[in-house]
Coordinates of C-alpha atoms in Angstrom, one line a residue:
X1 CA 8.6 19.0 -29.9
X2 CA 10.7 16.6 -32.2
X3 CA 9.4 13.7 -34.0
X4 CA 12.0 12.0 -31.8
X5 CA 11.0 13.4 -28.9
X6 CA 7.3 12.9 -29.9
X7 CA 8.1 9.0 -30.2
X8 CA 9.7 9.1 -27.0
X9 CA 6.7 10.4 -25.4
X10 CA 4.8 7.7 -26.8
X11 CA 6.4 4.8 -26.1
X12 CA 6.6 5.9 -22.5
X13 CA 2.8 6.4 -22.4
X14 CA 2.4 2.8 -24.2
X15 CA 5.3 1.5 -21.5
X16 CA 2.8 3.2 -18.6
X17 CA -0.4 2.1 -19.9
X18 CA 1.1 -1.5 -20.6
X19 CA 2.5 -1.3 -16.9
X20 CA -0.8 -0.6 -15.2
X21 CA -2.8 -3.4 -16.9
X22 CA 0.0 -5.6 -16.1
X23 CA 0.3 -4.6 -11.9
X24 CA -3.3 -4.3 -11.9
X25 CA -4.1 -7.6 -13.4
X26 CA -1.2 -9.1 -10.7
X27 CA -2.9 -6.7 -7.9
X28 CA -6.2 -8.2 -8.6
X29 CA -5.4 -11.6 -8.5
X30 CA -3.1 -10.8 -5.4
X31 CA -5.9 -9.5 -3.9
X32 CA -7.8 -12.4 -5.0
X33 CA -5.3 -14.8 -2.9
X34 CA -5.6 -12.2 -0.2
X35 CA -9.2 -12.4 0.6
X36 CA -9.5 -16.5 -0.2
X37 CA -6.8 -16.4 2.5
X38 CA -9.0 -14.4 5.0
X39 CA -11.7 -16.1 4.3
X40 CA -10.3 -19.6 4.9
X41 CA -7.9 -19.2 7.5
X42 CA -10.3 -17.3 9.9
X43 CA -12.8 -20.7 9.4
X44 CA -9.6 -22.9 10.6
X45 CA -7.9 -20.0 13.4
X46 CA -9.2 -17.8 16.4
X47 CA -9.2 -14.6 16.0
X48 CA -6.4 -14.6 19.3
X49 CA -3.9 -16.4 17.2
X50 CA -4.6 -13.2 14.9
X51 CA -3.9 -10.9 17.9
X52 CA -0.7 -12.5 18.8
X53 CA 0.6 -12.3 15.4
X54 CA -0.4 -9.3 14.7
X55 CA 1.1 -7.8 18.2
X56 CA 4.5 -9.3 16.8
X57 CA 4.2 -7.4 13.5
X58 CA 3.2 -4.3 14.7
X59 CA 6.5 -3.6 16.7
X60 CA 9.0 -5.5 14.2
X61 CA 7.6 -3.8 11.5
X62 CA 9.6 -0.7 12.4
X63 CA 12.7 -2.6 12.0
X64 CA 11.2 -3.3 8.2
X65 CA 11.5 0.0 7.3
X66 CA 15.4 0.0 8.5
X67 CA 16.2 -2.8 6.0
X68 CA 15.0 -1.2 2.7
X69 CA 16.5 2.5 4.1
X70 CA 14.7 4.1 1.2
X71 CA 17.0 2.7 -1.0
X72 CA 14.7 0.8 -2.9
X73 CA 13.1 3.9 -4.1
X74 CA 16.4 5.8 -4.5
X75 CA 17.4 3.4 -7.0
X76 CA 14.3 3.6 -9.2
X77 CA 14.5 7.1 -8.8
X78 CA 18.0 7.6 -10.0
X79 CA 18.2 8.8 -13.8
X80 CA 21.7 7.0 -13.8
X81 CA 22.4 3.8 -11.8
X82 CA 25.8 2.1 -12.4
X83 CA 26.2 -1.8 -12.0
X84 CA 28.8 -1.2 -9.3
X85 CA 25.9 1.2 -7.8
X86 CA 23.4 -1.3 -7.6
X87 CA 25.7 -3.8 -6.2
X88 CA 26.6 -1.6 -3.1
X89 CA 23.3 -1.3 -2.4
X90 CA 22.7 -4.6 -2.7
X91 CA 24.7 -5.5 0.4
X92 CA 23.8 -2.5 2.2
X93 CA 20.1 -3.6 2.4
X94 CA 21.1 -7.1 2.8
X95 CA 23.6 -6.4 6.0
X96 CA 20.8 -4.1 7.5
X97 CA 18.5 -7.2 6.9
X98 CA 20.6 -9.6 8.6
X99 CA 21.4 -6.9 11.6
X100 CA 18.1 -6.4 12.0
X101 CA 17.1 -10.0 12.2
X102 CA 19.6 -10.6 15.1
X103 CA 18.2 -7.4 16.9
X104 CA 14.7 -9.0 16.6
X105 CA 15.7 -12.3 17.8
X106 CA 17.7 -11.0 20.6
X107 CA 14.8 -8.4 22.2
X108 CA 11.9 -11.4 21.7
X109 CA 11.7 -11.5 25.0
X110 CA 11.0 -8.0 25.6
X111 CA 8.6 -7.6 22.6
X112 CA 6.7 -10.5 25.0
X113 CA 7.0 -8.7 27.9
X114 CA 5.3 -5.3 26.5
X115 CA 2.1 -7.1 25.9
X116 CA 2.8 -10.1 28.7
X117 CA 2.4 -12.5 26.4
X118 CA 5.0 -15.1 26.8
X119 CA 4.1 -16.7 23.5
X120 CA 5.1 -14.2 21.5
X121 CA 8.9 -14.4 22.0
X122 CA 9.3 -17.8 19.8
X123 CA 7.1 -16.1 17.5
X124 CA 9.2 -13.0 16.9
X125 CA 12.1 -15.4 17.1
X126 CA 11.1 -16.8 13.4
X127 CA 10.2 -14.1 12.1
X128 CA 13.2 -12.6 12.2
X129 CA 14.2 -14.3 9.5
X130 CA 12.0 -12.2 7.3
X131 CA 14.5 -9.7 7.4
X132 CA 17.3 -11.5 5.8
X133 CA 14.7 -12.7 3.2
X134 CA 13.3 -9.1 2.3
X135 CA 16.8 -7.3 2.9
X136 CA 18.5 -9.7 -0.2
X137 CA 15.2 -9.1 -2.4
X138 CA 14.9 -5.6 -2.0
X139 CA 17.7 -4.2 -5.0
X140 CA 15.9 -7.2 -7.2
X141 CA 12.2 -5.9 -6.9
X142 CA 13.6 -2.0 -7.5
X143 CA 15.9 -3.3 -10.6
X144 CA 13.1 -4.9 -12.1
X145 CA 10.5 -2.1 -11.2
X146 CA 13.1 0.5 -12.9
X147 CA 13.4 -1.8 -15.8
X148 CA 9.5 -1.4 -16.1
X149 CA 9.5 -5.2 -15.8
X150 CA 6.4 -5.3 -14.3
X151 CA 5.1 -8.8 -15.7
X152 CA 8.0 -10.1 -13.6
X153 CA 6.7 -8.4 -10.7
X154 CA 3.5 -9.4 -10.9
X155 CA 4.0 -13.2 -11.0
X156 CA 6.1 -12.6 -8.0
X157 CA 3.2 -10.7 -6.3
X158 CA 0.9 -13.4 -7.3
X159 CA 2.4 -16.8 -6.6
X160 CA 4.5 -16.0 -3.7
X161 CA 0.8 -15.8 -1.6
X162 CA -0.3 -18.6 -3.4
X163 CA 2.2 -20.8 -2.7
X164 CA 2.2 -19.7 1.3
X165 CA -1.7 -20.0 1.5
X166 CA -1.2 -23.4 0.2
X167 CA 1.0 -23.9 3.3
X168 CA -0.8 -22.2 5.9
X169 CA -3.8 -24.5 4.9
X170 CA -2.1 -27.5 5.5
X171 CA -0.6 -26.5 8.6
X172 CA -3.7 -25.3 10.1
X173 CA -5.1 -28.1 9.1
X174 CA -2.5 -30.6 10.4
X175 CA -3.2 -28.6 14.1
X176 CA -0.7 -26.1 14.0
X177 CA -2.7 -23.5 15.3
X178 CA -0.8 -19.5 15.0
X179 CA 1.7 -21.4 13.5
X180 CA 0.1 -21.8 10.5
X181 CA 0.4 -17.4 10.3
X182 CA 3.6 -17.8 11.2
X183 CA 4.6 -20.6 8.2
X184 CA 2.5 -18.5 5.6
X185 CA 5.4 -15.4 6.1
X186 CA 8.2 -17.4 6.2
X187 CA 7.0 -19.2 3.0
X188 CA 6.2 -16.2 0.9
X189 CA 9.0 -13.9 1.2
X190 CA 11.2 -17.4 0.5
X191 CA 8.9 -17.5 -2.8
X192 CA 9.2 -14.1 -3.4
X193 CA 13.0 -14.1 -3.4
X194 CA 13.6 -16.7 -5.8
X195 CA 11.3 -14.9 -8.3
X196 CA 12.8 -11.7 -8.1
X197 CA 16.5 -13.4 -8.2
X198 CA 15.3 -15.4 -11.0
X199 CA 13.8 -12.7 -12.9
X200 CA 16.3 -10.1 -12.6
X201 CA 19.0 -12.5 -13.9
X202 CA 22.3 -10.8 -12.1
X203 CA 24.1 -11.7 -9.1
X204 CA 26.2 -9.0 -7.3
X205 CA 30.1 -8.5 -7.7
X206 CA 32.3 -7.4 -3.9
X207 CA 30.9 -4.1 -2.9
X208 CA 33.3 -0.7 -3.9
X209 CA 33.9 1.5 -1.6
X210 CA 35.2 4.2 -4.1
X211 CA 31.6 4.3 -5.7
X212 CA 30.1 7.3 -4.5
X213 CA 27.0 6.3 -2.6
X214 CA 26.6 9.8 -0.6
X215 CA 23.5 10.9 -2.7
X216 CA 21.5 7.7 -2.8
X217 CA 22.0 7.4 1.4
X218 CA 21.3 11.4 1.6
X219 CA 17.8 10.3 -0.3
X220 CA 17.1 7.0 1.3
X221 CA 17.6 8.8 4.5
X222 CA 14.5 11.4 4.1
X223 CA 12.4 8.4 3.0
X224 CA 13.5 6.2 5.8
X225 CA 12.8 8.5 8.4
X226 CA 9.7 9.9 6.8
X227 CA 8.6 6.0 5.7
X228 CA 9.4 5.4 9.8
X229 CA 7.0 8.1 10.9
X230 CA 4.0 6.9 8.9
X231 CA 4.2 3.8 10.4
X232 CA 4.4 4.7 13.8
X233 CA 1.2 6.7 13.6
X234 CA -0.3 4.0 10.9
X235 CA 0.7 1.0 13.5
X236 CA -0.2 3.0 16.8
X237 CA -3.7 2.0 16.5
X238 CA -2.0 -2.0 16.5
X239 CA -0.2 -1.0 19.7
X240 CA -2.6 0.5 21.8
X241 CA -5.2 -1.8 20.9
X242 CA -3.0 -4.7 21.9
X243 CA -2.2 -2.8 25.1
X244 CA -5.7 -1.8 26.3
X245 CA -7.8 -4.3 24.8
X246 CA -6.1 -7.5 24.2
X247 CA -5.5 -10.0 21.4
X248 CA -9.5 -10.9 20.6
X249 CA -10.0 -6.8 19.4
X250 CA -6.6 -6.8 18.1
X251 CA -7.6 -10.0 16.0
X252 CA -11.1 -8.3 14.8
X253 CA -9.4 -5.4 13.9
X254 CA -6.5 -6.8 12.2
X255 CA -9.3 -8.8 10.0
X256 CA -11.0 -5.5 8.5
X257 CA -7.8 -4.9 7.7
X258 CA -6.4 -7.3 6.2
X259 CA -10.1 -7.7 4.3
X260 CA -9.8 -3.6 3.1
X261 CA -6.5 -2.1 4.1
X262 CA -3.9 -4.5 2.9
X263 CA -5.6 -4.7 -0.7
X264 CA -5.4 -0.8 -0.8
X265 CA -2.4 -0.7 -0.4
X266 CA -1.5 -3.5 -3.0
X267 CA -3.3 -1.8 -5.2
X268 CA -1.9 2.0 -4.3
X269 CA 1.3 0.3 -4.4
X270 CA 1.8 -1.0 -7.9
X271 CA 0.0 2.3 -9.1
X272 CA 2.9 4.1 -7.6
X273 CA 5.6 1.6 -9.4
X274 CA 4.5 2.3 -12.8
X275 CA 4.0 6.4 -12.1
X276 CA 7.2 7.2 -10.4
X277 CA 9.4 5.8 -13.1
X278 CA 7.4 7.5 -15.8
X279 CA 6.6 10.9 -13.8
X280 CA 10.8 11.1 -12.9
X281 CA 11.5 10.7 -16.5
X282 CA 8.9 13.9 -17.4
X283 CA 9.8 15.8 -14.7
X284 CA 10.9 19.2 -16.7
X285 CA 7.9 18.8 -18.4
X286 CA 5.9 20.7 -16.2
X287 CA 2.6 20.9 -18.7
X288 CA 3.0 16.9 -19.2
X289 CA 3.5 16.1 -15.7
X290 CA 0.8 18.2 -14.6
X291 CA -1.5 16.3 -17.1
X292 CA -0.3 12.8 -15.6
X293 CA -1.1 13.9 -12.2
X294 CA -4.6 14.8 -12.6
X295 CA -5.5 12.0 -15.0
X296 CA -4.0 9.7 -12.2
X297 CA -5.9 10.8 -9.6
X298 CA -8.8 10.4 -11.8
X299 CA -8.4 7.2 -12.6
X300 CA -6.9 5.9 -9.1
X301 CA -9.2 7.9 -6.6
X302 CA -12.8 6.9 -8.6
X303 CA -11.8 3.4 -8.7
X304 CA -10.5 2.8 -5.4
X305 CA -13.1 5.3 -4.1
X306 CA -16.1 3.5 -5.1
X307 CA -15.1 -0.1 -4.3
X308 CA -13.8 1.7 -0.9
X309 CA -17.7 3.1 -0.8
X310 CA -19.5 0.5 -1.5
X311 CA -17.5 -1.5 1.2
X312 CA -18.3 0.6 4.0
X313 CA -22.2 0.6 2.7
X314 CA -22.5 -3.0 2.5
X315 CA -19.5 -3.9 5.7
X316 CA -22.4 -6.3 7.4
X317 CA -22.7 -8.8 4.1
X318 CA -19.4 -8.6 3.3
X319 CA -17.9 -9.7 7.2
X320 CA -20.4 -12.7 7.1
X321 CA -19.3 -13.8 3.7
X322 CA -15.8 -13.7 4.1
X323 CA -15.5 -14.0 8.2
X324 CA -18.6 -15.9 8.7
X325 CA -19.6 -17.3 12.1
X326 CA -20.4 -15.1 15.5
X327 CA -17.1 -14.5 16.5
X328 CA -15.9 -12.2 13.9
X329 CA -19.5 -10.2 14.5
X330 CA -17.2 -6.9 15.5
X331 CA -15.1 -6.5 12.1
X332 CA -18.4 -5.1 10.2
X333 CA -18.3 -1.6 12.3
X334 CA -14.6 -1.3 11.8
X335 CA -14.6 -2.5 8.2
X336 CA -16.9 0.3 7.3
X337 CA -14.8 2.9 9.4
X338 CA -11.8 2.2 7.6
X339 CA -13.3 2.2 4.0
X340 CA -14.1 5.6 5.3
X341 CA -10.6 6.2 6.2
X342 CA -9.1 4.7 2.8
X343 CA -11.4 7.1 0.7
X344 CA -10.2 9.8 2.2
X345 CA -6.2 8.3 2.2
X346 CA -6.3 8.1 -1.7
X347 CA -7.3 11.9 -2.3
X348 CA -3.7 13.1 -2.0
X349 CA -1.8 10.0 -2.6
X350 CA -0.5 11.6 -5.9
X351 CA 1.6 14.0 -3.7
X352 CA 3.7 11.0 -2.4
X353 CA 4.4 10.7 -6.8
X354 CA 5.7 14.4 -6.7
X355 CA 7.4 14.5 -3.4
X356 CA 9.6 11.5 -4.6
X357 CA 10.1 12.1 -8.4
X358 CA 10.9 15.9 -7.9
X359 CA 13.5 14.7 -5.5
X360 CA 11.9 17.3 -2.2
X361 CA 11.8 14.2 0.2
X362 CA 12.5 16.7 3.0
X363 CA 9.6 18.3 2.5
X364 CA 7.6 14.7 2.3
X365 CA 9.1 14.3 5.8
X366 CA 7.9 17.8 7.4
X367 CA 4.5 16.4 5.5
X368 CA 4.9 13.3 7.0
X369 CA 5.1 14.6 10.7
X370 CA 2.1 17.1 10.5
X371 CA -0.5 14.5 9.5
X372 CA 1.1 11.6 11.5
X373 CA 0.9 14.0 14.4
X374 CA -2.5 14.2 13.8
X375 CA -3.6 10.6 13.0
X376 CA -1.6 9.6 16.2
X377 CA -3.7 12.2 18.3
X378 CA -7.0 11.3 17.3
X379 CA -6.3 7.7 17.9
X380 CA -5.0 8.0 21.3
X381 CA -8.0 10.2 22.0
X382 CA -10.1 7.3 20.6
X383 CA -8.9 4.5 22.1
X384 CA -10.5 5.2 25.3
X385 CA -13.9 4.5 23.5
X386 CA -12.3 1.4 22.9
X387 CA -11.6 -0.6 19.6
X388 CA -14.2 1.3 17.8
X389 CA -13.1 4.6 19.2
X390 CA -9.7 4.2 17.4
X391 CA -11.3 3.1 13.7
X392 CA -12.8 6.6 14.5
X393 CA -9.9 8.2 15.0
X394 CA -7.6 6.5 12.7
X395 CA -10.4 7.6 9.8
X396 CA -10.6 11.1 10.9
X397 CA -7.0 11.9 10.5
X398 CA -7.1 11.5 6.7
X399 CA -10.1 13.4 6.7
X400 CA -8.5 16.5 8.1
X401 CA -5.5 16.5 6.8
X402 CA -5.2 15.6 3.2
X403 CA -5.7 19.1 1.7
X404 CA -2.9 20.2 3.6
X405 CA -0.4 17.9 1.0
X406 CA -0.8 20.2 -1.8
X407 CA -0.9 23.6 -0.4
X408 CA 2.0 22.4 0.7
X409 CA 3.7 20.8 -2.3
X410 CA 2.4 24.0 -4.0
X411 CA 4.7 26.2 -2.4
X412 CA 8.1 24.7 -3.8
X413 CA 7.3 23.2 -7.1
X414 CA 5.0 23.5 -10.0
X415 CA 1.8 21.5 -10.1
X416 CA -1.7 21.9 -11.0
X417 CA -3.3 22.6 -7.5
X418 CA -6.6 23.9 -7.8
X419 CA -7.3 20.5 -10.3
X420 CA -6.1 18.0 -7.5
X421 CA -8.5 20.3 -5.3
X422 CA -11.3 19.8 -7.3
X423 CA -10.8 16.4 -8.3
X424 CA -10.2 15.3 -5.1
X425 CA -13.8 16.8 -4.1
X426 CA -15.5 14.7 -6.8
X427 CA -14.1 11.4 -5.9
X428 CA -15.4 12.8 -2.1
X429 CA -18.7 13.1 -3.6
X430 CA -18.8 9.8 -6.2
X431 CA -17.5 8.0 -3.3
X432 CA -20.5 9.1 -0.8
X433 CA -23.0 8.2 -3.4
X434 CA -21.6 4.9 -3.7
X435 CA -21.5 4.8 0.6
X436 CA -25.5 6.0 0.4
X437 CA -26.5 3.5 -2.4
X438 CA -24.8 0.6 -1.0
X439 CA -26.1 0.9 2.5
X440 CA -29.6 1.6 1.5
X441 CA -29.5 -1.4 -0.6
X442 CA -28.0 -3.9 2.2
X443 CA -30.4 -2.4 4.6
X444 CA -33.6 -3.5 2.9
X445 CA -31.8 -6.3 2.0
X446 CA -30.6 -7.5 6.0
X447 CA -32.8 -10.8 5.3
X448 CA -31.3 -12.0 2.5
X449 CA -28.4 -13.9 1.8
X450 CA -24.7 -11.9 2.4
X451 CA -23.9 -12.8 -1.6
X452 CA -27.1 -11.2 -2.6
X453 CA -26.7 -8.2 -0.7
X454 CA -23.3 -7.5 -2.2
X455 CA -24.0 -8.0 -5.6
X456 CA -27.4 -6.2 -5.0
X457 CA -25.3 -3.1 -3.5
X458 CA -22.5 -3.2 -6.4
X459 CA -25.1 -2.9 -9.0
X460 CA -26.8 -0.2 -6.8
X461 CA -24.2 1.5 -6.7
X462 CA -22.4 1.6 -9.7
X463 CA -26.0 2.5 -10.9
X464 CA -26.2 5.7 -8.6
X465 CA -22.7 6.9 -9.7
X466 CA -23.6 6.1 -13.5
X467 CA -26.7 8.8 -13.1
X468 CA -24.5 11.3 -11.5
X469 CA -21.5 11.0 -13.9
X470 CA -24.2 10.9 -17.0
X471 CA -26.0 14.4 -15.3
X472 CA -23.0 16.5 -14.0
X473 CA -20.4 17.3 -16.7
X474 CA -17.6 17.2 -14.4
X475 CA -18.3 13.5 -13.1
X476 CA -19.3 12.9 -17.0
X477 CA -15.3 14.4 -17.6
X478 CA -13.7 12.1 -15.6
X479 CA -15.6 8.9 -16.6
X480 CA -14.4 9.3 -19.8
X481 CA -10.5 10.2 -18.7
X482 CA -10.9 6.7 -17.1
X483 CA -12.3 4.7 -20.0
X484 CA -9.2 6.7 -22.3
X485 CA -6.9 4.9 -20.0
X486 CA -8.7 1.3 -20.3
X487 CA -8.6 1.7 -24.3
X488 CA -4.8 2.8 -24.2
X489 CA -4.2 -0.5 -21.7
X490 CA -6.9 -2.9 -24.1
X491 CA -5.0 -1.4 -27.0
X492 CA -1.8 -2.1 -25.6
X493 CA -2.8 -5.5 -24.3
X494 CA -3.9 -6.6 -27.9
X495 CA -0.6 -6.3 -29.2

């Protein structure tokens, strides 16, 4: 390797290193924001204004997927993106926004009438217009992100909820009622907009039809359609627990997740801005690459997979902390359920890194439609046990199917398969102690207050997984790959 390619190398692992401590640290507080937000609107709204909203978003939030196209990631991914480029696409996500947002208005009233729930037509009605705000954003958020601005990012990430908590409060407190949900959208994507315009500091020219576009819509395509899949089997549980069960389970359910799945995600998400970037621009590395992949998984799956443990151990103290009263008493058995399910979720998330960055998005969709076949199954079969019969299902499906992503993947490009094997199985393993020790802990604990019995169960816990990481070299391996990465990020930080 040349010294120039040496310093190349780097300055992108300083650039990745610096980008993680940045989205995390955003993430964090985000996720911050998210729980305060839980955990103060569900004292001030019924868990049935949570139903209704969340009926509404579970069939518009198809439509969502329409608006970005996969465009978004097509542009990161590009290894060449003209201005002219980036300005087509531009308009293209912003006219799909604002057709989408006039389809929504117009089939309100049959959104309502799926459920029979009359209410929910002036509810789609406005949020409609969340489509016209996300659909201009969208070429902002993916120049910065392929800019590696992340600081940007993250004060989007981070005030945009702020600033719509802040109005949701007031509104439920002035008696607004599911309105309140409602004004807390409409408000955030408005904040996030102006940060991301603001920040990425260009405004588009007339779109060019002589431009050639065909490659970008040939990719966006594959993720659209595979993007659409996912969340037809990841929203199905929404649907048919709206449909069979009504807006009071639907409102429970929606609460564990928004307490455990929605920060996953946030975090999963920014993970997957900083590696895609840095992954497509090592891509004919194959020794490099491999090296990232494993040290990612690392890092992301003992993380995630412990906090995601020690959740479902201690799901009791943390729903009467956050939840409180009686009527949210039914979000503790499906909390822990789908900490179960996220565990499992994270194992192969690296795969989505390789399907995208090596450019085999048609093999990410046949992926796609095996295990969204089989989450989509279980949770039908599931649903006739009811609410709790669907968390089953809906954790299952991970379960079974996550070890069929690199066999897969492993059979048209080059990457280090029996390591995401094995380290998958140790974050498995870390993760159940963490599950064990927690709910142990929380269970001699039941009389005690909910605080105690989380912080008891954390430092349970983490001193379970300490032991086994200090007694098994593997573990002991991996503990230190993840402390490498938090000296490269303090280093970087310090500058």
């Amino acid at each position: 390797m040349s010294d120039r390619e040496e310093g190349q190398g780097k300055s992108l692992a300083q650039s990745a290193a610096s980008g993680i401590l940045v989205t995390m640290t955003g993430q964090v507080l985000r996720i911050a924001v998210q729980v305060l937000s839980v955990a103060i609107l569900a004292r001030l709204l019924s868990p049935t204004d949570y139903g209704l909203l969340a009926m509404v978003a579970a069939v518009i939030g198809v439509a969502d997927i329409f608006r970005d196209f996969g465009l978004s990631t097509a542009a990161i991914q590009a290894k060449t993106l003209s201005r002219a480029q980036r300005t087509n696409l531009f308009w293209i996500n912003s006219g799909i926004g604002l057709i989408l947002a006039v389809a929504v208005f117009a089939l309100a009233p049959v959104i309502a009438s799926i459920y029979g729930q009359p209410a929910l037509v002036d509810i789609a009605q406005v949020l409609s217009a969340t489509f016209v705000l996300n659909g201009v954003a969208t070429q902002y958020r993916a120049d910065l992100n392929r800019k590696l601005a992340f600081s940007t990012l993250a004060v989007a990430d981070v005030a945009s909820p702020i600033v719509a908590l802040g109005g949701a409060v007031w509104l439920a407190l002035s008696g607004a009622g599911l309105w309140a949900l409602v004004g807390q959208q409409l408000i955030q994507y408005s904040v996030m907009l102006v940060i991301v315009a603001w920040g990425a500091r260009w405004l588009p020219g007339l779109p060019r039809t002589s431009v050639p576009m065909d490659g970008m819509l040939r990719f966006g395509w594959n993720i659209v359609v595979t993007q659409l899949i996912n969340y037809v089997s990841n929203n199905a549980d929404y649907f048919i627990i709206g449909l069979r069960s009504g807006a009071v389970a639907l409102g429970n359910y929606s609460r564990a997740f928004q307490l455990l799945m929605n920060p996953l995600n946030q975090v999963r998400s920014p993970i997957t801005r900083v590696a895609i970037p840095v992954l497509a621009k090592i891509q004919d590395d194959d020794a490099a690459y491999g090296a990232f992949l494993l040290r990612g998984q690392v890092a992301m799956g003992h993380s995630l997979g412990f906090v995601l443990g020690v959740a479902a151990g201690a799901a009791a103290p943390i729903t009467v902390l956050f939840l409180g009263g009686e009527e949210w008493s039914g979000v503790a058995p499906l909390l822990a359920l789908l900490a179960v399910a996220g565990v499992f979720q994270i194992l192969a998330f690296v795969g989505y890194w390789v399907y995208v960055t090596r450019a085999l998005t048609f093999r990410l969709l046949q992926d796609s439609i095996f295990s969204s076949s089989v989450r989509l199954a279980l949770i039908l079969v599931g649903s006739h046990w009811g609410v709790i019969g669907v968390a089953v299902g809906y954790a299952l499906a991970p379960a079974l199917t996550w070890p069929a992503t690199f066999w897969w993947l492993s059979r048209f490009t080059t990457i280090p398969t029996r390591g995401l094997y094995l380290g998958a199985l140790r974050i498995v393993a870390l993760s159940g102690v963490a599950v064990a020790a927690s709910w142990l802990t929380t269970l001699w604990l039941q009389d005690e207050a909910a605080i105690v019995s989380i912080l008891a169960a954390l430092l349970t816990a983490g001193s379970a997984c300490a032991v086994v990481c200090a007694a098994l070299p593997p573990f002991r391996r991996d503990a230190l790959a993840i402390l490498d990465v938090a000296r490269r990020m303090a280093r970087r930080s310090s500058r």
